[in-house]
Structures are given as structure tokens and as C-alpha cells.
Short mmCIF file of C-alpha atoms in Angstrom, two decimals:
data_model
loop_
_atom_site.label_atom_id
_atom_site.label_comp_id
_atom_site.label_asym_id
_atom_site.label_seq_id
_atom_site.Cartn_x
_atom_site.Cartn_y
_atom_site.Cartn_z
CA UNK J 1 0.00 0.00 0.00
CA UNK J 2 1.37 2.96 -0.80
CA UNK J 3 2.19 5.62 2.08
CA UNK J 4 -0.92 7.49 2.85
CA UNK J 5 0.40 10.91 4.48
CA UNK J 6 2.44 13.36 2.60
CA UNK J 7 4.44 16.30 4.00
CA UNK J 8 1.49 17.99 5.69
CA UNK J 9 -0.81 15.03 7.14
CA UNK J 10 -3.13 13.08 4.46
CA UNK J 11 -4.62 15.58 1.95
CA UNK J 12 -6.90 15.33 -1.40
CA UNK J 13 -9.79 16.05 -3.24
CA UNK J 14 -12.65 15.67 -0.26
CA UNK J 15 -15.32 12.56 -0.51
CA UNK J 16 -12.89 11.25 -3.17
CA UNK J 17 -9.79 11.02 -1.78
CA UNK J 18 -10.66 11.98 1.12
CA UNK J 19 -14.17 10.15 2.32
CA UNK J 20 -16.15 9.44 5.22
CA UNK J 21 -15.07 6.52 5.47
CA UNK J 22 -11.40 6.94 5.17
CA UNK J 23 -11.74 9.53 8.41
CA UNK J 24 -13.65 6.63 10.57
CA UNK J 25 -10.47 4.18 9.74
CA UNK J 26 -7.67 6.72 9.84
CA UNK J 27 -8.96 8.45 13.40
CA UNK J 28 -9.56 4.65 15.09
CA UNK J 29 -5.95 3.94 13.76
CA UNK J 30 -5.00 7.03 15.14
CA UNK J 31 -6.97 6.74 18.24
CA UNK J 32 -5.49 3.25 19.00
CA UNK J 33 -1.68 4.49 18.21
CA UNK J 34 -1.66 7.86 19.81
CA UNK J 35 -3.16 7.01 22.99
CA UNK J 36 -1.66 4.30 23.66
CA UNK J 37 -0.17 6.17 26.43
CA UNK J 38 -3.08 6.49 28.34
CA UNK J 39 -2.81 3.72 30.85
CA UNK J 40 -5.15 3.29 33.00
CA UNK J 41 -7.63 6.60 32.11
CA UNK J 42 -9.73 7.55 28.94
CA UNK J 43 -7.26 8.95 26.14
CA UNK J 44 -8.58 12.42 25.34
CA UNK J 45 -7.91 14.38 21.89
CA UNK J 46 -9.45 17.98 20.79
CA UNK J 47 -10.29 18.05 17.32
CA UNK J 48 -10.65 20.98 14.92
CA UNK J 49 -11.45 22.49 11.63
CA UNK J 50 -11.21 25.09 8.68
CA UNK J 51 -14.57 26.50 7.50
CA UNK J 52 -14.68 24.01 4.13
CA UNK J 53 -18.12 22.54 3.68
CA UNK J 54 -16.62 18.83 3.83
CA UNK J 55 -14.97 19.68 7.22
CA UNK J 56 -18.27 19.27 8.28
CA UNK J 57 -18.49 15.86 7.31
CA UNK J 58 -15.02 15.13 7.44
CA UNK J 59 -14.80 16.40 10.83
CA UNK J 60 -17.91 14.14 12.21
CA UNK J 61 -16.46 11.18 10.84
CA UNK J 62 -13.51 11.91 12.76
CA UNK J 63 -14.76 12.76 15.73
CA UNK J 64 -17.03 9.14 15.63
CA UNK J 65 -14.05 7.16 14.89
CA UNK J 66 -12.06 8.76 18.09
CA UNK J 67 -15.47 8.10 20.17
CA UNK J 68 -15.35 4.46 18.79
CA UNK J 69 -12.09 3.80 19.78
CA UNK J 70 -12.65 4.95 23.49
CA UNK J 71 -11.53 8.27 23.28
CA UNK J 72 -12.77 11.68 24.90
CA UNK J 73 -12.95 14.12 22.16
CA UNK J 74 -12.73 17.62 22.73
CA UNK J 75 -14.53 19.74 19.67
CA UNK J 76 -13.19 23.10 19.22
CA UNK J 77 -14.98 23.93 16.16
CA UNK J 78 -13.85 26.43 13.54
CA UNK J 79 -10.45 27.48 14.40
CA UNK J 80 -6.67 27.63 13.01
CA UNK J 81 -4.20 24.92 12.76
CA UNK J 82 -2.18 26.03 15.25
CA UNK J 83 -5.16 26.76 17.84
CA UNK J 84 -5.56 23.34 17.63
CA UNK J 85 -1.49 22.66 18.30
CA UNK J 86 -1.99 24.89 21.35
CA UNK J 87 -5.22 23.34 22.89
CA UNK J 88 -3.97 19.99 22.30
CA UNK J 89 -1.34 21.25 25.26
CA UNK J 90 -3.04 23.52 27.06
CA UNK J 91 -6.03 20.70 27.37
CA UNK J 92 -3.11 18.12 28.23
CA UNK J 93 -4.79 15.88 25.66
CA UNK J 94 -2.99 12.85 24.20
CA UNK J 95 -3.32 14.29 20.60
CA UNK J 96 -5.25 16.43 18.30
CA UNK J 97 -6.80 16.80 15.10
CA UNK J 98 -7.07 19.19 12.35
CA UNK J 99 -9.33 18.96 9.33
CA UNK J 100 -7.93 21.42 6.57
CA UNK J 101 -6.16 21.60 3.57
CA UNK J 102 -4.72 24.05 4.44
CA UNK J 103 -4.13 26.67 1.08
CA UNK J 104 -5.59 24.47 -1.12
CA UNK J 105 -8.45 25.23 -3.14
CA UNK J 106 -11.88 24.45 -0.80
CA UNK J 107 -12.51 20.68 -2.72
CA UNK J 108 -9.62 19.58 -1.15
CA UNK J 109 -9.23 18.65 2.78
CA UNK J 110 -6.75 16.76 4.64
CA UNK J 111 -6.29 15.26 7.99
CA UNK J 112 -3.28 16.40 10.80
CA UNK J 113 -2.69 14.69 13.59
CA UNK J 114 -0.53 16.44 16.94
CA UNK J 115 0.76 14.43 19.63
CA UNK J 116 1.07 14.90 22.95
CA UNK J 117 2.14 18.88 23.62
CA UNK J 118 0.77 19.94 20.28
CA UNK J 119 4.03 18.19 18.41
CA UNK J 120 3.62 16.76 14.96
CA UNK J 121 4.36 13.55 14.05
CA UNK J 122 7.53 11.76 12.86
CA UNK J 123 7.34 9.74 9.68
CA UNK J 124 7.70 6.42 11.94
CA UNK J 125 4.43 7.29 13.81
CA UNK J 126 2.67 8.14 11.10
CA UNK J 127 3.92 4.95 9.43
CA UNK J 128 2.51 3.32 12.86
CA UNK J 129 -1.09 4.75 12.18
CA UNK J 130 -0.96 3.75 8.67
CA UNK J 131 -0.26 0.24 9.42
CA UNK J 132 -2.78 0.17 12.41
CA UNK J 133 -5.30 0.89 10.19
CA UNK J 134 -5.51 -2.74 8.65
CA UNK J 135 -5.45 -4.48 11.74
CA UNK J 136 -8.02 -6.39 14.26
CA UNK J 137 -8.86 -4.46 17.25
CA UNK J 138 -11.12 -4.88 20.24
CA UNK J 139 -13.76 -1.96 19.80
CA UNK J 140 -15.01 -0.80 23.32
CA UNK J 141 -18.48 -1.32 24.70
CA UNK J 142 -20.86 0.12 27.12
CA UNK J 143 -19.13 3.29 29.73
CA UNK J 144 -15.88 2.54 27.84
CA UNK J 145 -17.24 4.17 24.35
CA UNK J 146 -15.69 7.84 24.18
CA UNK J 147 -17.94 11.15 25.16
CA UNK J 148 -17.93 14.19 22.86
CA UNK J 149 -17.62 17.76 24.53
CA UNK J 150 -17.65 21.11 23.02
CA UNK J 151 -15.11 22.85 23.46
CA UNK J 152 -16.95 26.10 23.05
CA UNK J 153 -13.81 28.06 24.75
CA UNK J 154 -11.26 27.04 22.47
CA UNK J 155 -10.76 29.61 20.31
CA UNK J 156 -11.13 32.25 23.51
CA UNK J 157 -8.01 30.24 25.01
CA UNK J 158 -6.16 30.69 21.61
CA UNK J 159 -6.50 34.55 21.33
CA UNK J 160 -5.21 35.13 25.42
CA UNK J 161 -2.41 32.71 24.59
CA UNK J 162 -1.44 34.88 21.79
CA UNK J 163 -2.14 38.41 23.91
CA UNK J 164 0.30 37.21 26.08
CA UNK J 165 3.31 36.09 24.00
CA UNK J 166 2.96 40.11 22.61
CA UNK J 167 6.15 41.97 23.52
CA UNK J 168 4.27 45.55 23.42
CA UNK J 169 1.11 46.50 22.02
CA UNK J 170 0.60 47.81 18.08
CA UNK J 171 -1.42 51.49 19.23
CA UNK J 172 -0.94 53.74 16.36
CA UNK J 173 -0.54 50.56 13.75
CA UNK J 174 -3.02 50.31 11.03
CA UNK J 175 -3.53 46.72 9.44
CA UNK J 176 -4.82 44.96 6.88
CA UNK J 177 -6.17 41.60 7.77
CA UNK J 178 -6.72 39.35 5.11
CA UNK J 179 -8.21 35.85 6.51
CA UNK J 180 -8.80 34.04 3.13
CA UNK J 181 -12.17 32.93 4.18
CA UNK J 182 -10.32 30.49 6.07
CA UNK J 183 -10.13 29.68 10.23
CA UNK J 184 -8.55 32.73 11.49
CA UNK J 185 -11.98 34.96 10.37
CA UNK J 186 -12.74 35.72 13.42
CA UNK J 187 -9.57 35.06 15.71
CA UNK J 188 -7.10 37.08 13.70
CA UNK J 189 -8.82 40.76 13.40
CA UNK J 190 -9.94 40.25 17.16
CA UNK J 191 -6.79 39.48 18.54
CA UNK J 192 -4.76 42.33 16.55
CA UNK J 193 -7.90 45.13 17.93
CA UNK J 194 -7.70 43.77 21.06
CA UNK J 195 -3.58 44.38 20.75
CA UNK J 196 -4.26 47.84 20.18
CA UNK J 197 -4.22 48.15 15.90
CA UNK J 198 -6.84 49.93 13.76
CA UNK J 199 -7.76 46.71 11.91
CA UNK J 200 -9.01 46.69 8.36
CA UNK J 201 -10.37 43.43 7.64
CA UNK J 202 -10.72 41.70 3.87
CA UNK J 203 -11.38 37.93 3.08
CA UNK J 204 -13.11 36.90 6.79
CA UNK J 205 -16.64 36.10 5.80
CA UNK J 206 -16.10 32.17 5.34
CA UNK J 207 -18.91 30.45 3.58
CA UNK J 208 -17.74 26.49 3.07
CA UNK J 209 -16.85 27.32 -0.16
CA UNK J 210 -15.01 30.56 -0.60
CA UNK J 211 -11.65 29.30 1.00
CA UNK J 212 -8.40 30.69 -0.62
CA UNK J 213 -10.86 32.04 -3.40
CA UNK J 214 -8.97 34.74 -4.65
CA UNK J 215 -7.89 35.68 -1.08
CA UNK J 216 -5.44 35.16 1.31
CA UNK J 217 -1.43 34.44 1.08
CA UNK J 218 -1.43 32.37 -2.17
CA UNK J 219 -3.50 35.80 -3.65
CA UNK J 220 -2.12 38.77 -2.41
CA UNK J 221 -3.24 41.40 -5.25
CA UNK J 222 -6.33 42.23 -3.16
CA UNK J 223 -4.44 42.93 -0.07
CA UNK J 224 -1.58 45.03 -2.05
CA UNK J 225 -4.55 47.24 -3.04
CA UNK J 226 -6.25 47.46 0.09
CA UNK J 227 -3.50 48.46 1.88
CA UNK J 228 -2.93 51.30 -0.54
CA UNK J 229 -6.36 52.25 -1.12
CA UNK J 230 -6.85 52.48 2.98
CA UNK J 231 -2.94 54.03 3.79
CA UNK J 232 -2.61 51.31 5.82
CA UNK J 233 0.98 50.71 7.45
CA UNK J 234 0.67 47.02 5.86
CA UNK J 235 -1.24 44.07 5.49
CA UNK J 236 -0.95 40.60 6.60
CA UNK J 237 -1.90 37.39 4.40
CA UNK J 238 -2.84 34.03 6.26
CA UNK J 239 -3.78 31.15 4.33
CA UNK J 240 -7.09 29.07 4.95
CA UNK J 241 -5.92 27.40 8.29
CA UNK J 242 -3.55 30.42 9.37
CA UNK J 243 -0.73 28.46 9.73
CA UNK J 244 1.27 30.54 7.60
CA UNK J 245 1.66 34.71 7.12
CA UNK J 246 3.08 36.76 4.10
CA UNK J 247 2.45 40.84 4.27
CA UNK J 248 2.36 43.49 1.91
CA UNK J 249 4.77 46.64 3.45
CA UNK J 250 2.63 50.15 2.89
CA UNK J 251 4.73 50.66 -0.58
CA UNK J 252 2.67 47.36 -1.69
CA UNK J 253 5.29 45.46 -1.82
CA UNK J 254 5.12 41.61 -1.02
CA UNK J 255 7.20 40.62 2.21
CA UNK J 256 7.53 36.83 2.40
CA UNK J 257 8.36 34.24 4.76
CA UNK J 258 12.22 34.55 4.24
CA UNK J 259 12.04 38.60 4.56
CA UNK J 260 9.70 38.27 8.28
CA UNK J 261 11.74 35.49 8.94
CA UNK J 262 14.54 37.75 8.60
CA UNK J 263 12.75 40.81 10.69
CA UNK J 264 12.25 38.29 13.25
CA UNK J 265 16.00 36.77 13.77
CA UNK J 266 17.27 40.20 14.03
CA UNK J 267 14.80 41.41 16.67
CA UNK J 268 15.18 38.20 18.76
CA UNK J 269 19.37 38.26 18.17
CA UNK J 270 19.38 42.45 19.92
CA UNK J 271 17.10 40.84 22.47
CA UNK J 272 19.80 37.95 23.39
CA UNK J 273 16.92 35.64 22.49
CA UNK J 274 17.98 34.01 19.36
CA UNK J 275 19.24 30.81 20.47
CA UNK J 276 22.72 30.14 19.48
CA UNK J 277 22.51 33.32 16.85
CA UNK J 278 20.68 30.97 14.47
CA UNK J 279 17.83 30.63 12.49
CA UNK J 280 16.38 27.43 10.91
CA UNK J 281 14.85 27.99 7.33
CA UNK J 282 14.82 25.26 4.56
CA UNK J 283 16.55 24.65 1.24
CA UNK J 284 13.85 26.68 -0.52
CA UNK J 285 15.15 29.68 1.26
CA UNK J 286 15.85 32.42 -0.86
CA UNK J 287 19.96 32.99 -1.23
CA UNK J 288 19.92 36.49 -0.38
CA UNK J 289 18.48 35.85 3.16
CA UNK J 290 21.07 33.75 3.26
CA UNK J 291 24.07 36.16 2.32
CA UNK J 292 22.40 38.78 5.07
CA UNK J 293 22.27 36.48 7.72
CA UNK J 294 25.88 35.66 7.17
CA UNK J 295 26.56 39.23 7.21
CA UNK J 296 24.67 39.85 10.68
CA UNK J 297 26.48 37.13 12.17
CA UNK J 298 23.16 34.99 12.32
CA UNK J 299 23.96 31.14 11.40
CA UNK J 300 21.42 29.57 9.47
CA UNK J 301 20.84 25.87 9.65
CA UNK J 302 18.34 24.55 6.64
CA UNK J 303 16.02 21.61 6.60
CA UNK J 304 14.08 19.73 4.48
CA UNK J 305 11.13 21.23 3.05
CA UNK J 306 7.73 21.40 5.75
CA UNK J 307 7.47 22.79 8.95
CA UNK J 308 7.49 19.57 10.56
CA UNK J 309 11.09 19.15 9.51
CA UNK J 310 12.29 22.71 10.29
CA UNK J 311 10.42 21.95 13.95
CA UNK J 312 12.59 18.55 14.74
CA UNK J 313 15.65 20.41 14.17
CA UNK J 314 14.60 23.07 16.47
CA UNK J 315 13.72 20.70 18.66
CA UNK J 316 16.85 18.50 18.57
CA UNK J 317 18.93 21.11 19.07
CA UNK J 318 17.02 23.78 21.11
CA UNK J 319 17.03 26.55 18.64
CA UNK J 320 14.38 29.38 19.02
CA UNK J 321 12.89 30.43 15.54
CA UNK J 322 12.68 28.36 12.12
CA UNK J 323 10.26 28.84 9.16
CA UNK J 324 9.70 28.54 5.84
CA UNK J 325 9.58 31.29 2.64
CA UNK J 326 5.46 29.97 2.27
CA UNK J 327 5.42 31.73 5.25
CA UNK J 328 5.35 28.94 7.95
CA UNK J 329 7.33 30.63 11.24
CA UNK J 330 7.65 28.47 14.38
CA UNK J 331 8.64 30.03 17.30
CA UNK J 332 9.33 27.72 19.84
CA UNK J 333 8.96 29.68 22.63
CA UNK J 334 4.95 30.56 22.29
CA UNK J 335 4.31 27.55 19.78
CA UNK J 336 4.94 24.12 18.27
CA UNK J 337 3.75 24.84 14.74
CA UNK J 338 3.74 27.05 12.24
CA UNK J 339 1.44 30.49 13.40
CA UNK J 340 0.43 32.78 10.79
CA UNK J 341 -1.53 35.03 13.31
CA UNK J 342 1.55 34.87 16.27
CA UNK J 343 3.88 35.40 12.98
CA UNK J 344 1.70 38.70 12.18
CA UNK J 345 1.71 39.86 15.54
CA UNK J 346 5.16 39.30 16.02
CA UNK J 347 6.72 41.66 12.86
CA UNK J 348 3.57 43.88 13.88
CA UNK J 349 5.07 44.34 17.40
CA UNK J 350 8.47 44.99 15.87
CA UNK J 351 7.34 47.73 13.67
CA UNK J 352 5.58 49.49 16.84
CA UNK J 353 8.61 49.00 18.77
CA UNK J 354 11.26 50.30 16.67
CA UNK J 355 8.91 52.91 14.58
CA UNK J 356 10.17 51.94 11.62
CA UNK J 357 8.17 51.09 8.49
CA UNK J 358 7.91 47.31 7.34
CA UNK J 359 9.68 48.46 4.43
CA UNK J 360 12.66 49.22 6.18
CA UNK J 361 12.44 46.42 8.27
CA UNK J 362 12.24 43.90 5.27
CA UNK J 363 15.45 45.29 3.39
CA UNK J 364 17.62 44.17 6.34
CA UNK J 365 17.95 41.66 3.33
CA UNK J 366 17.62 41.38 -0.64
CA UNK J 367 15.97 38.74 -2.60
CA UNK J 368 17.57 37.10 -5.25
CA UNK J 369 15.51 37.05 -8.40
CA UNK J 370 13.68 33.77 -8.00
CA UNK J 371 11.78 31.16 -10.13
CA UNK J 372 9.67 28.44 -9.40
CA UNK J 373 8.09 25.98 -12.23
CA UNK J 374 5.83 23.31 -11.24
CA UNK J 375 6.44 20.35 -14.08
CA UNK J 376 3.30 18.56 -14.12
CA UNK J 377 2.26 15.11 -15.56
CA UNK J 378 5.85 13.37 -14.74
CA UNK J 379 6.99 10.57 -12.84
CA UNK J 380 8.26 12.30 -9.86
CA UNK J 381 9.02 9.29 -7.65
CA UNK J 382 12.12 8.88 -10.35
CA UNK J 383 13.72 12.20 -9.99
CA UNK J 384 16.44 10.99 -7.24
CA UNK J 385 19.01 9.83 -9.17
CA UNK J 386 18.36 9.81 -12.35
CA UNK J 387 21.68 10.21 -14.58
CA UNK J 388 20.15 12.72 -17.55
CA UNK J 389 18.48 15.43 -14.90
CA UNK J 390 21.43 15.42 -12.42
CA UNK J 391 23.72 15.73 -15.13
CA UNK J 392 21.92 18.48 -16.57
CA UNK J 393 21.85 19.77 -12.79
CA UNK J 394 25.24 19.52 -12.46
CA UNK J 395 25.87 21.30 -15.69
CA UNK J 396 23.88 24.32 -14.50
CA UNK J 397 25.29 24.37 -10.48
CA UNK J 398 28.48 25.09 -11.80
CA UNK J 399 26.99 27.53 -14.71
CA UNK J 400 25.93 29.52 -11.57
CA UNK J 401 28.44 29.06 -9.31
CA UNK J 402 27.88 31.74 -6.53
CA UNK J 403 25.61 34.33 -8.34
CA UNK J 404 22.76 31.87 -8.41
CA UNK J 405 21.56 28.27 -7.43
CA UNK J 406 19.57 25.66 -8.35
CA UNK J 407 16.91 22.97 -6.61
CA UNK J 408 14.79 20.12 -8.25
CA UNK J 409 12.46 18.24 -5.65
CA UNK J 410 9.06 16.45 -5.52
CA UNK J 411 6.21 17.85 -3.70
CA UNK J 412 5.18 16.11 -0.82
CA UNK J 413 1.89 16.83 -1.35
CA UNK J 414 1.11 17.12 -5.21
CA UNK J 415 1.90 14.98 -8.39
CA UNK J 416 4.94 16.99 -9.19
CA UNK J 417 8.21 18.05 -9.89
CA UNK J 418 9.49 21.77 -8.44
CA UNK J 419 12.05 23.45 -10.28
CA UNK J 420 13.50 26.50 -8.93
CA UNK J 421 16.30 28.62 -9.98
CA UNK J 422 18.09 31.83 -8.13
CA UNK J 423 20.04 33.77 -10.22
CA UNK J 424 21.67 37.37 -10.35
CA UNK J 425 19.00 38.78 -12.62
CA UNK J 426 15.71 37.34 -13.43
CA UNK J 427 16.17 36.94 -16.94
CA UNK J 428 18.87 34.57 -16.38
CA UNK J 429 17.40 32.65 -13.68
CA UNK J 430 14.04 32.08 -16.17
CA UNK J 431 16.25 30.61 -18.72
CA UNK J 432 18.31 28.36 -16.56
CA UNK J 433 14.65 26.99 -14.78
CA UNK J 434 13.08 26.50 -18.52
CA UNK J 435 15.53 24.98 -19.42
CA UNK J 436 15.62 22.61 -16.53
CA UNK J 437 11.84 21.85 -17.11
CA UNK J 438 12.33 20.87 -20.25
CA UNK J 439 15.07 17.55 -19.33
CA UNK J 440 12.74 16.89 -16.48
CA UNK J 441 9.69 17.11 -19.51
CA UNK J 442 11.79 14.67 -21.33
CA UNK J 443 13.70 12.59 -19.08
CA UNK J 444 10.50 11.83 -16.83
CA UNK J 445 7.86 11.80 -19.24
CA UNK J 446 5.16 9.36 -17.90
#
């Protein structure tokens, strides 16, 4: 059988994909597996969702699966990814659950699972779940069946968690929210009014099946313009389970994940709070927040691609602040996961703080011109190793040399290849990457 979760949990197209009665099996697995480690007491598990119209469904089937298997389920409702993350250890529940797809488009949903502390999983117990899924098990009966509560308080909890891991407050900021129909509707412009901003708020009225439609970090033209058209300081972008952030400065300029990664590093390395003066970002991280990192004195350490990667090597080695250029940022201190809304807050407070513009803020480091092709319709599970592409890749790392670079990988989470060049000037680096796609075209043609 071939391995059901991807980089993110199990995602696909909704009551295809993923059904009903996939949810029942995988949350019983899950149930079974993750609390295990409830000896001699009912295992207990909060479960949550975005606002898509299967996570209805989706999210019932869940919850009757966890019941089945003798677990306590906690419902928070409608709230972000890393609400969930939080509650799962604030509750001290053996594990949560998450339906979303996060920024895919709302006929798509997926499944996350947290362990205990709000932690997500290694590949081994994942693997674990996966396998438990096929086997016998003895279903309870009687008082042992789980009890469903609503957790009507959850997303309360969330929002003074996030008021408190605010350095100062944002008085005299004016924001752009942009929710993207998603979970963070109502959480995100609440907790930045409550923080002291004049909130402008774009993308929060969540239907079921406007998710990511048109909006949020993945579609940033409508913020750019709102944040011009209200001469706003800047925007912030989260995606449809707000476990990411992007902004857009008051010039209308985009600020990704690498730039408030950046922001972020230096604020926490004047503080003394940048553990071991590094940062953790990924091998999609864009060169030139590399180069200004090195300049600041600020090591960078990069992991694979997903925040659950970036997270076990802050874990494993204590570090304070990781993310990703989609915008993921984990910092460890106030969170286990990715937090677009803490993220927001964060570069928000920093801005307030020092007084300077986000703009001014985000050129602490230049981008690299950057391209990224998605090669479709290719046998991506041959791309390690093959002789013709890393020949070809070869060919074009030493083309480059230092002005540029060059990485070919497989999504986790979609049928296909990602080509990406840097280069010193975005002509060049669109040639090198078109080139690329076409050997991968050729070479992997299914």
C-alpha cells in the first residue's frame, strides 16, 4: 500500500480522496496508536477544523471514529491549525486533530494529527497509524465508548495565549487583515484590535466554499490594493488554516516568509533571544536571506522542506525560531507549529517597537531574483538519481556558481516536480529553470 500521508498530514480532493469513510479508519488507527499512552484513564484528543463545507463531514467522521475507539474528544470547532497545536497542550490531551487543507483550493481537505504537547508527528508514527489501520482491534463497549464535549472556549483560550506572547502592544498601527475565508476569520482581526491596531479586515466572511478564493497568502493582489487604497501601514496574508503569514509593506510590496523570517531573527538576536545566533529555514530559502544572515552574524541551519522538519531540528537542538519562505514561522517559545496570526503579531510588534516602516524592516535583506516551475504530468518518484536530470543539474550548479543556485524536488503533497532557480537577474534565472523543465519534460515523461 502505498504511504498514505504526505508532508502535511493526508490531503486530497474531499469525498474522493478523502471520504467518510477513510476519516472513521484513519482516526480509530490514530486513536489506538496515539493514545496508547493512556494507561489506565480515557485517552482524550481535541479536534478541529477550517470552515470548508466537507470539514463538516469530514470532521464528524472523525470525531465518531475517536469516540469508537474509546476516546474523549474535545470539539473546538472552527479554528486555526495552530489553535488546535496549542489546545492539544493547554487541554493536556494525548493528541489532536485538524481537518484542513490548508491553502488548497476548498474541494480539497486533509487530515493532521498532533501528539502529545501539540508536536507533529515523525514519519515512523505516522507509518505506525498507517499500518494500524488494517489491523483487528477490540472496539469498546458500554461506559468505555468515548464522550464528545464542546469545546466552546477554544478559540477564547487561543487569542489570550497569543495576547500574552505580545512583547508591546501595536497602538498607532493600522492593518490589513486578510483571513482568506479560512479559520482565522474571526480570531485574527480580534486578537490584533484587542492588541491595540486599527484593523481593516478583507477575506473573513467564510462560507464552506469561498476558501483561498482569490484571497489570502497564495492571492495577495487584493491585499496590495487594500492596503494602498486604505494608507494602511501594511497588510498581513494568512492562508485558509492560518498556519502561515506573508504581508504586503505600505509601498505594496510583497514581504515573504524569508524577509519576516529575517525581521524576526534580528529582533530576537538584539534581544539575546535568538538561540545560538541561528535561524532554521529550509533549502527553498531564498539565497539572499542567506548572504544577510551571514553578514549579521546569524547562522542559518536549513532543513528539508515542511514545517514539521524545520520543527525537529529546532527541537533537537534547542534553537528558538525556524520557518519557511510559504510563510510557515515556528517560534518555539509561544508555539509548536507554524502560526500565521503569532507570525503577524510578532513583525507587527516589531514595527511598533522600533517605529520603523515594514519596508525598512524587510530590506535588512535582498531577494535574489527567484523562479519556481511546477512540471506537471511526470513521474516524480524517479527524480532521485536519475543520470540525464542530475547531469543536466550539475551542468547548470556550476553555470551559476555563486551568483545563483539551483533545486529540483518532488512535492510532498502534489503529483509533481518543483524546479527553482536563483540567479543574479531574473532573466537569467528564467532561462536556466526553462531549461531545466524541459530535461525533467523529457527525461520523466510518464
Amino acid at each position: 500500500m502505498a504511504r498514505l500521508f504526505g508532508t502535511d498530514g493526508v490531503r486530497g480532493r474531499a469525498n474522493d480522496v478523502i471520504t467518510a469513510e477513510l476519516a472513521l479508519s484513519l482516526s480509530a488507527a490514530a486513536a489506538r496508536v496515539l493514545g496508547a499512552g493512556a494507561s489506565g484513564r480515557r485517552a482524550k484528543a481535541v479536534v478541529g477544523r477550517d470552515p470548508r463545507a466537507s470539514g463538516e463531514f469530514l470532521s464528524a467522521a472523525v470525531v465518531a471514529g475517536l469516540a469508537s475507539a474509546g476516546v474523549d474528544v474535545y470539539d473546538a470547532g472552527m479554528v486555526p491549525t495552530p489553535a488546535v497545536a496549542y489546545l492539544t497542550a493547554d487541554a493536556g490531551a494525548d493528541f489532536g486533530v485538524m481537518l484542513s487543507a490548508s491553502h488548497n483550493a476548498m474541494p480539497d481537505n486533509g487530515i493532521k494529527f498532533f501528539a502529545a504537547g501539540g508536536h507533529k508527528l515523525p514519519d515512523e508514527t505516522e507509518d505506525a497509524i498507517q499500518a494500524a489501520m488494517g489491523e483487528s482491534w477490540q472496539r469498546p463497549t458500554g461506559a468505555d465508548v468515548g464522550r464528545v464535549h464542546q469545546m466552546t472556549d477554544g478559540a477564547t483560550r487561543y487569542l489570550s495565549h497569543l495576547l500574552k506572547a505580545l512583547p508591546n502592544r501595536l497602538d498607532g498601527l493600522k492593518i490589513v487583515v486578510d483571513a482568506a475565508h479560512g479559520a482565522a476569520s474571526e480570531v485574527s482581526p480580534e486578537v490584533f484590535r484587542l492588541a491595540g491596531a486599527d484593523v481593516v479586515t478583507i477575506g473573513a466572511r467564510p462560507d464552506g466554499l469561498n476558501i483561498n478564493d482569490g484571497y489570502g497568502s497564495t492571492h495577495l493582489d487584493r491585499l496590495q490594493v487594500a492596503v494602498l487604497a486604505q494608507d494602511a501601514d501594511f497588510g498581513i496574508a494568512h492562508d485558509g488554516d492560518a498556519d502561515r503569514c506573508l504581508a504586503v509593506d505600505g509601498e505594496g510590496n510583497e514581504v515573504d516568509g524569508d524577509q519576516l523570517m529575517a525581521i524576526l531573527a534580528v529582533a530576537l538576536k538584539e534581544q539575546s533571544q535568538l538561540v545560538d545566533n541561528t535561524l532554521v529555514a529550509t533549502v527553498m530559502s531564498n539565497l539572499g536571506m542567506l548572504n544577510a544572515m551571514h553578514d549579521l552574524g546569524i547562522n542559518v541551519v536549513q532543513a528539508g522542506v515542511g514545517d514539521r522538519y524545520v520543527l525537529e531540528e529546532m527541537r533537537a537542538h534547542g534553537y528558538s525560531l525556524g520557518g519557511e519562505q510559504s510563510g510557515h514561522v515556528i517560534m518555539l517559545e509561544h508555539g509548536t507549529t507554524g502560526d500565521g496570526v503569532l507570525t503577524g503579531l510578532m513583525v507587527a510588534a516589531r514595527v511598533a517597537a522600533t517605529g520603523k516602516s515594514l519596508t525598512e524592516l524587510a530590506s535588512v535583506m535582498t531577494r535574489m531574483p527567484q523562479v519556481m516551475i511546477n512540471v506537471k504530468n511526470v513521474d516524480k518518484d524517479s527524480l532521485d538519481g536519475h543520470p540525464e536530470v542530475r547531469r543536466e543539474l550539475d551542468l547548470v550548479t556550476a553555470e551559476l556558481g555563486s551568483s545563483g543556485r539551483v533545486l529540483l524536488r518532488k512535492s510532498g503533497t502534489e503529483p509533481v516536480v518543483r524546479v527553482m532557480v536563483e540567479a543574479d537577474t531574473a532573466e537569467r534565472a528564467q532561462s536556466v529553470c526553462e531549461g531545466l523543465v524541459k530535461v525533467v519534460e523529457r527525461e520523466l515523461a510518464l
